[in-house]
PDB file of C-alpha atoms in Angstrom:
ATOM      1  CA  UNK A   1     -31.278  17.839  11.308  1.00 62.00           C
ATOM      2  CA  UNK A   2     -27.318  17.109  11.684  1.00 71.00           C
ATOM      3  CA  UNK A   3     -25.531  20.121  12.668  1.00 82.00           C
ATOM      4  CA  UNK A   4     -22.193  20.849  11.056  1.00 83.00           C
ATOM      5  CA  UNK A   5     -20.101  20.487  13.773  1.00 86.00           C
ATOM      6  CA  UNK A   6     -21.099  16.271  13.363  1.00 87.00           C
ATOM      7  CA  UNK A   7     -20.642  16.352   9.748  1.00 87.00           C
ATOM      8  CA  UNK A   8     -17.308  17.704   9.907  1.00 90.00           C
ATOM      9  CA  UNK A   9     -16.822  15.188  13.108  1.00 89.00           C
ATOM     10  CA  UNK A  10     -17.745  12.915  10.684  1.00 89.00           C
ATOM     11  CA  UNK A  11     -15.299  13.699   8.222  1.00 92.00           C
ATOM     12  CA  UNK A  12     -12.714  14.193  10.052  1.00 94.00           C
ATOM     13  CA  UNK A  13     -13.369  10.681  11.405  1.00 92.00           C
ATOM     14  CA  UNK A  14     -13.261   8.912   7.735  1.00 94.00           C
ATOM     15  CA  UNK A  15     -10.532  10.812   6.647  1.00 94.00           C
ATOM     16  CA  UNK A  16      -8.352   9.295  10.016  1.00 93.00           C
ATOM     17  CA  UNK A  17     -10.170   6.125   9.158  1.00 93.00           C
ATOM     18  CA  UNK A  18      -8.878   5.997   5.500  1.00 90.00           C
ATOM     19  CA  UNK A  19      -5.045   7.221   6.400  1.00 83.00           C
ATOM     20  CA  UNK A  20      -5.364   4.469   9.322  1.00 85.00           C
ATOM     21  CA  UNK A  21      -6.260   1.624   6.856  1.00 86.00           C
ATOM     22  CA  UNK A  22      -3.940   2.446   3.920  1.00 78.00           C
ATOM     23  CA  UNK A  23      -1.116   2.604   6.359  1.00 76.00           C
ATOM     24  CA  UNK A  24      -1.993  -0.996   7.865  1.00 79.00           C
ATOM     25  CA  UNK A  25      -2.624  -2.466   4.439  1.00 75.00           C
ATOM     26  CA  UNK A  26       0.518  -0.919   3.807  1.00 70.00           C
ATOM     27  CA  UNK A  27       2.577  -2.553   6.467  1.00 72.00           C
ATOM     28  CA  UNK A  28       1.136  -5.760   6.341  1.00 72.00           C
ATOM     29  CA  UNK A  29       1.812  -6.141   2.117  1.00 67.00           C
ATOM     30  CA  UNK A  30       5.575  -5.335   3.086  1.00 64.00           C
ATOM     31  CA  UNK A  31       5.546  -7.587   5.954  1.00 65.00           C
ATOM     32  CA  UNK A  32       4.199 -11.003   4.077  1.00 58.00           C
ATOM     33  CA  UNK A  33       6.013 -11.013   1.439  1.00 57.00           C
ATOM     34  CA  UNK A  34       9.546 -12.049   1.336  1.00 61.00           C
ATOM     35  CA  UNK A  35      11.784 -10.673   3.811  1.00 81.00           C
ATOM     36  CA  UNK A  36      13.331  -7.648   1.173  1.00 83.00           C
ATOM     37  CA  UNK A  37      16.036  -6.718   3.599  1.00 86.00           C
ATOM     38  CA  UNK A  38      17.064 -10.567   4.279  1.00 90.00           C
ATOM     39  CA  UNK A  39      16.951 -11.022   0.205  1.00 91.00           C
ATOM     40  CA  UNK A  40      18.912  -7.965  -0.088  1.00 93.00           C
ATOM     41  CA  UNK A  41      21.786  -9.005   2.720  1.00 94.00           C
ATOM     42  CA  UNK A  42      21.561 -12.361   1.395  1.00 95.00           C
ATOM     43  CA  UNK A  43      22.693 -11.081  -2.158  1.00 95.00           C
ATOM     44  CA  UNK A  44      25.457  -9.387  -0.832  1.00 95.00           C
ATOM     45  CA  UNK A  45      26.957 -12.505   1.669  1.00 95.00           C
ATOM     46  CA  UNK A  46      26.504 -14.530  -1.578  1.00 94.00           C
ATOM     47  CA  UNK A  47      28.575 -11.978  -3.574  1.00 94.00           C
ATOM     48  CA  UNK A  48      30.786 -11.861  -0.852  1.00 94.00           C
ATOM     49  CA  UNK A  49      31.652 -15.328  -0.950  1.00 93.00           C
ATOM     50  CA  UNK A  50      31.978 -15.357  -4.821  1.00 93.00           C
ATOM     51  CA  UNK A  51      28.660 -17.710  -5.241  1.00 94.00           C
ATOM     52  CA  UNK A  52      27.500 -15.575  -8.266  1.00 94.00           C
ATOM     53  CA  UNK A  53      24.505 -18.364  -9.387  1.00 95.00           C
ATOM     54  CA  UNK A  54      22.767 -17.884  -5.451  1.00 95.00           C
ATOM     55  CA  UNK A  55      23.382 -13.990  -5.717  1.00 94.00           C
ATOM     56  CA  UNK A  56      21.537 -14.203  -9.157  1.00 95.00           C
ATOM     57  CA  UNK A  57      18.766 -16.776  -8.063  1.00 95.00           C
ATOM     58  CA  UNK A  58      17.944 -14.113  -5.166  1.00 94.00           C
ATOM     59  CA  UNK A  59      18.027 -11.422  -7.611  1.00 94.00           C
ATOM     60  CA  UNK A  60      15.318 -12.867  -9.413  1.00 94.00           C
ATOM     61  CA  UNK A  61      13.338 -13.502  -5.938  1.00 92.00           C
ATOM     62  CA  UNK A  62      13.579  -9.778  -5.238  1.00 90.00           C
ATOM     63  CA  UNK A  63      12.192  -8.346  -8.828  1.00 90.00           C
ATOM     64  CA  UNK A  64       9.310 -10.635  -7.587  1.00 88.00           C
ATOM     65  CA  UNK A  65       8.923  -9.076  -4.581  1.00 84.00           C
ATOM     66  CA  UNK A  66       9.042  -5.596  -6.251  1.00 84.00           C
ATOM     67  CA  UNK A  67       7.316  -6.145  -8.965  1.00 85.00           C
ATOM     68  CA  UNK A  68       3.680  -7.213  -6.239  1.00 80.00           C
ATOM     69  CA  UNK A  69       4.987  -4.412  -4.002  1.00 75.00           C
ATOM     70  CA  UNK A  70       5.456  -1.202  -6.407  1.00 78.00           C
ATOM     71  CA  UNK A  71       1.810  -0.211  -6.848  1.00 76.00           C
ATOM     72  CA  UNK A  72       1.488   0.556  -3.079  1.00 69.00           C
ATOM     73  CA  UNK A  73       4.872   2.188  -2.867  1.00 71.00           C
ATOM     74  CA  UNK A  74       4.302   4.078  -5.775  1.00 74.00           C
ATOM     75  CA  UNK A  75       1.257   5.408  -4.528  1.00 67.00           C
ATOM     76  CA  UNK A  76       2.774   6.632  -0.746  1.00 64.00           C
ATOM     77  CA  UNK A  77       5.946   7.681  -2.061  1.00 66.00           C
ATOM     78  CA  UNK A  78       7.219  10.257  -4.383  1.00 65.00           C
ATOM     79  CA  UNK A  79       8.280   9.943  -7.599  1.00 72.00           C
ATOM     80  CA  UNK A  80      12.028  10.373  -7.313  1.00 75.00           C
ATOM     81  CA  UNK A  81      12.238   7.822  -4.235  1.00 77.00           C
ATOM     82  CA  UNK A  82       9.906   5.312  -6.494  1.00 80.00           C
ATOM     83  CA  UNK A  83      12.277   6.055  -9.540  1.00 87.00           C
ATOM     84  CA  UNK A  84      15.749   5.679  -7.116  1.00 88.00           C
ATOM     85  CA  UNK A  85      14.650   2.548  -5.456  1.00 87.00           C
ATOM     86  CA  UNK A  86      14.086   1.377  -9.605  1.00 91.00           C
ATOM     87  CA  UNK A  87      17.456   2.616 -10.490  1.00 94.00           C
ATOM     88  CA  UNK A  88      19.614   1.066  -7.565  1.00 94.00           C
ATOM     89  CA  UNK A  89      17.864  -2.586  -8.277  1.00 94.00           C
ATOM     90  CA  UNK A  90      18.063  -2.334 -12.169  1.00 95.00           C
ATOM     91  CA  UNK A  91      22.594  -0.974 -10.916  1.00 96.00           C
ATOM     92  CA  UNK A  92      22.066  -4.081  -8.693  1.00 95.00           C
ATOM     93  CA  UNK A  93      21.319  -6.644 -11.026  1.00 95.00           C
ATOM     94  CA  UNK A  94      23.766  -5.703 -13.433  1.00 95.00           C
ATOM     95  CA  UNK A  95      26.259  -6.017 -10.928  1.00 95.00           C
ATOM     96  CA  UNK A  96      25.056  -9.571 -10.195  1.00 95.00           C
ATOM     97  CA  UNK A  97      25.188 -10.028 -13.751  1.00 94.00           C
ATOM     98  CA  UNK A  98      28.574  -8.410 -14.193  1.00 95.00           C
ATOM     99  CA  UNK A  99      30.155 -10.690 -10.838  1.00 94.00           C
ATOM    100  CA  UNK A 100      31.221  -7.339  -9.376  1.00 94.00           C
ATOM    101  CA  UNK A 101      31.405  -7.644  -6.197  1.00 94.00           C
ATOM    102  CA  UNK A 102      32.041  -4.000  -4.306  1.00 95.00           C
ATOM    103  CA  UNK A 103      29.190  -2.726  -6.653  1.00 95.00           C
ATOM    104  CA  UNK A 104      26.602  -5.692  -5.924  1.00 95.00           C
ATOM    105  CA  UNK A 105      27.086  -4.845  -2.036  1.00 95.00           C
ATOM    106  CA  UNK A 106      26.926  -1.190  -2.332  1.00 96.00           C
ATOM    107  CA  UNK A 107      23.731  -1.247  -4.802  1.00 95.00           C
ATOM    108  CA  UNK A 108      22.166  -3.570  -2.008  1.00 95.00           C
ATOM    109  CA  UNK A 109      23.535  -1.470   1.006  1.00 95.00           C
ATOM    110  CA  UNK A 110      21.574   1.145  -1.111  1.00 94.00           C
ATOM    111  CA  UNK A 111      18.444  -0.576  -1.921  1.00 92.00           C
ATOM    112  CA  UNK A 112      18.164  -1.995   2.034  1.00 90.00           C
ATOM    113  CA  UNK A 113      18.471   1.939   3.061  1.00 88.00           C
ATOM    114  CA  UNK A 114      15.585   3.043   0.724  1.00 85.00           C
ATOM    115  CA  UNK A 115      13.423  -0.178   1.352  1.00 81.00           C
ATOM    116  CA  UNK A 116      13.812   0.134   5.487  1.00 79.00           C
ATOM    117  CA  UNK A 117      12.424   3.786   4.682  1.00 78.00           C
ATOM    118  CA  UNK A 118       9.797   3.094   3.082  1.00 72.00           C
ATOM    119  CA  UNK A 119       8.837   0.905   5.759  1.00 64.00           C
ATOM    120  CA  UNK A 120       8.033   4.262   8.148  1.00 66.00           C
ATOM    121  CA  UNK A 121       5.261   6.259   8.637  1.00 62.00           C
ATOM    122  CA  UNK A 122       7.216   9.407   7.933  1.00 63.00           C
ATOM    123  CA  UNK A 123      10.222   8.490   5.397  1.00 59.00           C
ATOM    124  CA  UNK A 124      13.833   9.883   5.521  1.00 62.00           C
ATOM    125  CA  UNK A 125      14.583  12.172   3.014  1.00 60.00           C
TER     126      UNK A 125
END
């Protein structure tokens, strides 16, 4: 007979076991795909330097990226960070769109904050 003290060993155990795996599935579906943050500085040097096409061709890399990558941020995040991190890349490609610069490299400045936090174990607020 298996006392309780193994089976909630035992539980305790898978439950470490799951958290453990998600988190390293986790890191290693943000890490192989495209560098975000370099897409994201990239967007605003090429806004920057007035090169609106590259700015807009990187744009469209980085809805890519997001679009393989939102399931598993949706899932560890909440709902308001999922929804801001929508709303600042939806304001950043209209401001590619719309050649403003000062609003295409603050929407990225934005969108690099909110991307290097969901990168941690314990996200900023």
């Amino acid at each position: 007979m298996i006392s309780n003290k193994r089976i909630t060993l035992g539980l305790i155990g898978l439950v470490v076991l799951i958290f453990v795996a998600y988190f390293l599935i986790l890191q290693l579906s943000l890490s192989s795909t495209k560098n975000v943050p370099e897409l994201l500085n990239s967007i605003s040097s090429s806004a920057i330097d007035g090169d609106w096409q590259k700015a807009s061709q990187l744009n469209s890399e980085l809805n890519d990226v997001w679009k393989k990558n939102e399931y598993l941020i949706m899932i560890n995040y909440s709902e308001a960070e999922f929804s801001v991190f929508e709303q600042t890349i939806a304001r950043l490609e209209a401001a590619v769109k719309q050649n403003e610069e000062y609003e295409t490299v603050k929407e990225a400045a934005d969108a690099l904050s909110l991307w290097q936090s969901f990168g941690k174990l314990v996200p900023k607020p």
